[in-house]
Structure formats: structure tokens, C-alpha cells
mmCIF file of C-alpha atoms in Angstrom:
data_model
loop_
_atom_site.group_PDB
_atom_site.id
_atom_site.type_symbol
_atom_site.label_atom_id
_atom_site.label_comp_id
_atom_site.label_asym_id
_atom_site.label_seq_id
_atom_site.Cartn_x
_atom_site.Cartn_y
_atom_site.Cartn_z
ATOM 1 C CA UNK A 1 0.000 0.000 0.000
ATOM 2 C CA UNK A 2 2.816 2.385 0.811
ATOM 3 C CA UNK A 3 4.487 1.708 -2.519
ATOM 4 C CA UNK A 4 1.251 2.347 -4.400
ATOM 5 C CA UNK A 5 0.709 5.550 -2.454
ATOM 6 C CA UNK A 6 4.148 7.058 -2.807
ATOM 7 C CA UNK A 7 5.259 5.965 -6.239
ATOM 8 C CA UNK A 8 2.528 4.656 -8.437
ATOM 9 C CA UNK A 9 -0.791 6.305 -7.674
ATOM 10 C CA UNK A 10 -0.349 8.991 -10.315
ATOM 11 C CA UNK A 11 0.765 6.458 -12.950
ATOM 12 C CA UNK A 12 -1.866 6.218 -15.688
ATOM 13 C CA UNK A 13 -0.943 2.595 -16.444
ATOM 14 C CA UNK A 14 -1.110 1.460 -12.850
ATOM 15 C CA UNK A 15 -2.336 -2.113 -12.656
ATOM 16 C CA UNK A 16 -1.755 -5.320 -10.711
ATOM 17 C CA UNK A 17 1.072 -6.523 -12.986
ATOM 18 C CA UNK A 18 2.956 -3.249 -12.745
ATOM 19 C CA UNK A 19 2.535 -3.054 -8.986
ATOM 20 C CA UNK A 20 3.683 -6.652 -8.551
ATOM 21 C CA UNK A 21 6.695 -6.072 -10.809
ATOM 22 C CA UNK A 22 7.681 -2.924 -8.910
ATOM 23 C CA UNK A 23 7.531 -4.868 -5.641
ATOM 24 C CA UNK A 24 9.312 -7.926 -7.083
ATOM 25 C CA UNK A 25 6.442 -10.266 -6.243
ATOM 26 C CA UNK A 26 4.054 -12.296 -8.351
ATOM 27 C CA UNK A 27 0.594 -11.001 -9.189
ATOM 28 C CA UNK A 28 -0.835 -13.886 -7.176
ATOM 29 C CA UNK A 29 1.205 -12.855 -4.132
ATOM 30 C CA UNK A 30 -0.012 -9.281 -4.525
ATOM 31 C CA UNK A 31 -3.656 -10.414 -4.660
ATOM 32 C CA UNK A 32 -3.122 -12.681 -1.667
ATOM 33 C CA UNK A 33 -1.578 -9.829 0.346
ATOM 34 C CA UNK A 34 -4.544 -7.586 -0.433
ATOM 35 C CA UNK A 35 -7.067 -10.277 0.402
ATOM 36 C CA UNK A 36 -5.528 -10.605 3.870
ATOM 37 C CA UNK A 37 -4.855 -7.021 4.796
ATOM 38 C CA UNK A 38 -7.143 -4.729 2.828
ATOM 39 C CA UNK A 39 -10.863 -4.198 2.663
ATOM 40 C CA UNK A 40 -10.846 -4.033 -1.139
ATOM 41 C CA UNK A 41 -9.014 -5.616 -4.065
ATOM 42 C CA UNK A 42 -5.868 -3.984 -5.432
ATOM 43 C CA UNK A 43 -7.550 -1.778 -8.014
ATOM 44 C CA UNK A 44 -10.388 -0.948 -5.615
ATOM 45 C CA UNK A 45 -7.753 0.379 -3.251
ATOM 46 C CA UNK A 46 -6.139 2.405 -6.046
ATOM 47 C CA UNK A 47 -9.497 3.891 -7.056
ATOM 48 C CA UNK A 48 -10.304 4.767 -3.438
ATOM 49 C CA UNK A 49 -6.975 6.515 -2.945
ATOM 50 C CA UNK A 50 -7.357 8.423 -6.218
ATOM 51 C CA UNK A 51 -10.793 9.615 -5.129
ATOM 52 C CA UNK A 52 -9.383 10.711 -1.768
ATOM 53 C CA UNK A 53 -6.599 12.652 -3.485
ATOM 54 C CA UNK A 54 -9.073 14.226 -5.896
ATOM 55 C CA UNK A 55 -11.265 15.263 -2.969
ATOM 56 C CA UNK A 56 -8.305 16.938 -1.277
ATOM 57 C CA UNK A 57 -7.441 18.794 -4.481
ATOM 58 C CA UNK A 58 -11.008 19.985 -4.898
ATOM 59 C CA UNK A 59 -10.779 21.579 -1.473
ATOM 60 C CA UNK A 60 -7.304 23.046 -1.854
ATOM 61 C CA UNK A 61 -6.926 24.109 -5.494
ATOM 62 C CA UNK A 62 -8.757 26.029 -8.175
ATOM 63 C CA UNK A 63 -8.427 23.211 -10.703
ATOM 64 C CA UNK A 64 -11.637 22.396 -12.526
ATOM 65 C CA UNK A 65 -13.460 19.124 -11.984
ATOM 66 C CA UNK A 66 -12.365 18.064 -15.482
ATOM 67 C CA UNK A 67 -8.714 18.863 -14.731
ATOM 68 C CA UNK A 68 -8.817 16.890 -11.498
ATOM 69 C CA UNK A 69 -10.548 13.964 -13.219
ATOM 70 C CA UNK A 70 -7.799 13.898 -15.852
ATOM 71 C CA UNK A 71 -5.028 14.299 -13.274
ATOM 72 C CA UNK A 72 -6.245 11.246 -11.353
ATOM 73 C CA UNK A 73 -6.797 9.180 -14.503
ATOM 74 C CA UNK A 74 -10.547 8.891 -14.677
ATOM 75 C CA UNK A 75 -11.803 8.193 -18.204
ATOM 76 C CA UNK A 76 -13.680 11.493 -18.320
ATOM 77 C CA UNK A 77 -15.260 14.012 -15.976
ATOM 78 C CA UNK A 78 -18.686 12.335 -16.017
ATOM 79 C CA UNK A 79 -17.101 9.032 -14.955
ATOM 80 C CA UNK A 80 -15.276 10.879 -12.179
ATOM 81 C CA UNK A 81 -18.437 12.670 -11.006
ATOM 82 C CA UNK A 82 -20.333 9.376 -10.847
ATOM 83 C CA UNK A 83 -17.567 7.637 -8.862
ATOM 84 C CA UNK A 84 -17.157 10.649 -6.562
ATOM 85 C CA UNK A 85 -20.860 10.866 -5.857
ATOM 86 C CA UNK A 86 -21.062 7.151 -5.130
ATOM 87 C CA UNK A 87 -18.152 7.360 -2.683
ATOM 88 C CA UNK A 88 -18.877 10.662 -0.941
ATOM 89 C CA UNK A 89 -22.669 11.035 -1.451
ATOM 90 C CA UNK A 90 -22.277 14.434 -3.099
ATOM 91 C CA UNK A 91 -21.008 15.836 -6.353
ATOM 92 C CA UNK A 92 -17.460 17.175 -6.620
ATOM 93 C CA UNK A 93 -18.818 20.705 -7.026
ATOM 94 C CA UNK A 94 -20.870 20.396 -3.844
ATOM 95 C CA UNK A 95 -17.816 19.019 -2.046
ATOM 96 C CA UNK A 96 -15.791 22.007 -3.043
#
């Protein structure tokens, strides 16, 4: 989790294979580690952390919702808004 947080979270191509390779473990070992110590699968954790970072940026910057969505690698702003609303029960604009 620390490695994902500090080095890879902003990587557009972040995925289980890349994370496992960066940590010098197999993908299976990575999945097993997340099944034991985390509440969500690997990519669920990544998505959660990206949403948390986006939320912090909404509160602390003047970046637009679209800019923040792109920065945190959501497919588009509508996809970001939907994920944000599901997670935080409000739109990004309302959270700002």
C-alpha cells in the first residue's frame, strides 16, 4: 500500500502486474496480500486513494473538476463525477 501511495498512484498505467513487478512479487502474491490485509481488491484500493486525493485537491486548489478527473486518470469528468458521488454522497462541485 505504501508503494502504491508514494510511487505509483499517479501512474496512468497502474495495474496489478505493474505493482507486482515494482515490488518484485508475483501477481498472485499481490492479490493474496490484499485479500488478507485490505478491505478491497488492489484496483479498488487504487481507485479509493485516487478519489481521496481528488477530494483533497477539490478543497485546496482552483483546478476544474475536469482537470482533477484527468489528473487522477478517470476516463472522463462524467465518470469521475459518478464515482465521486457514489463514494462521498455528493457531487465534486458540492464538495468544493
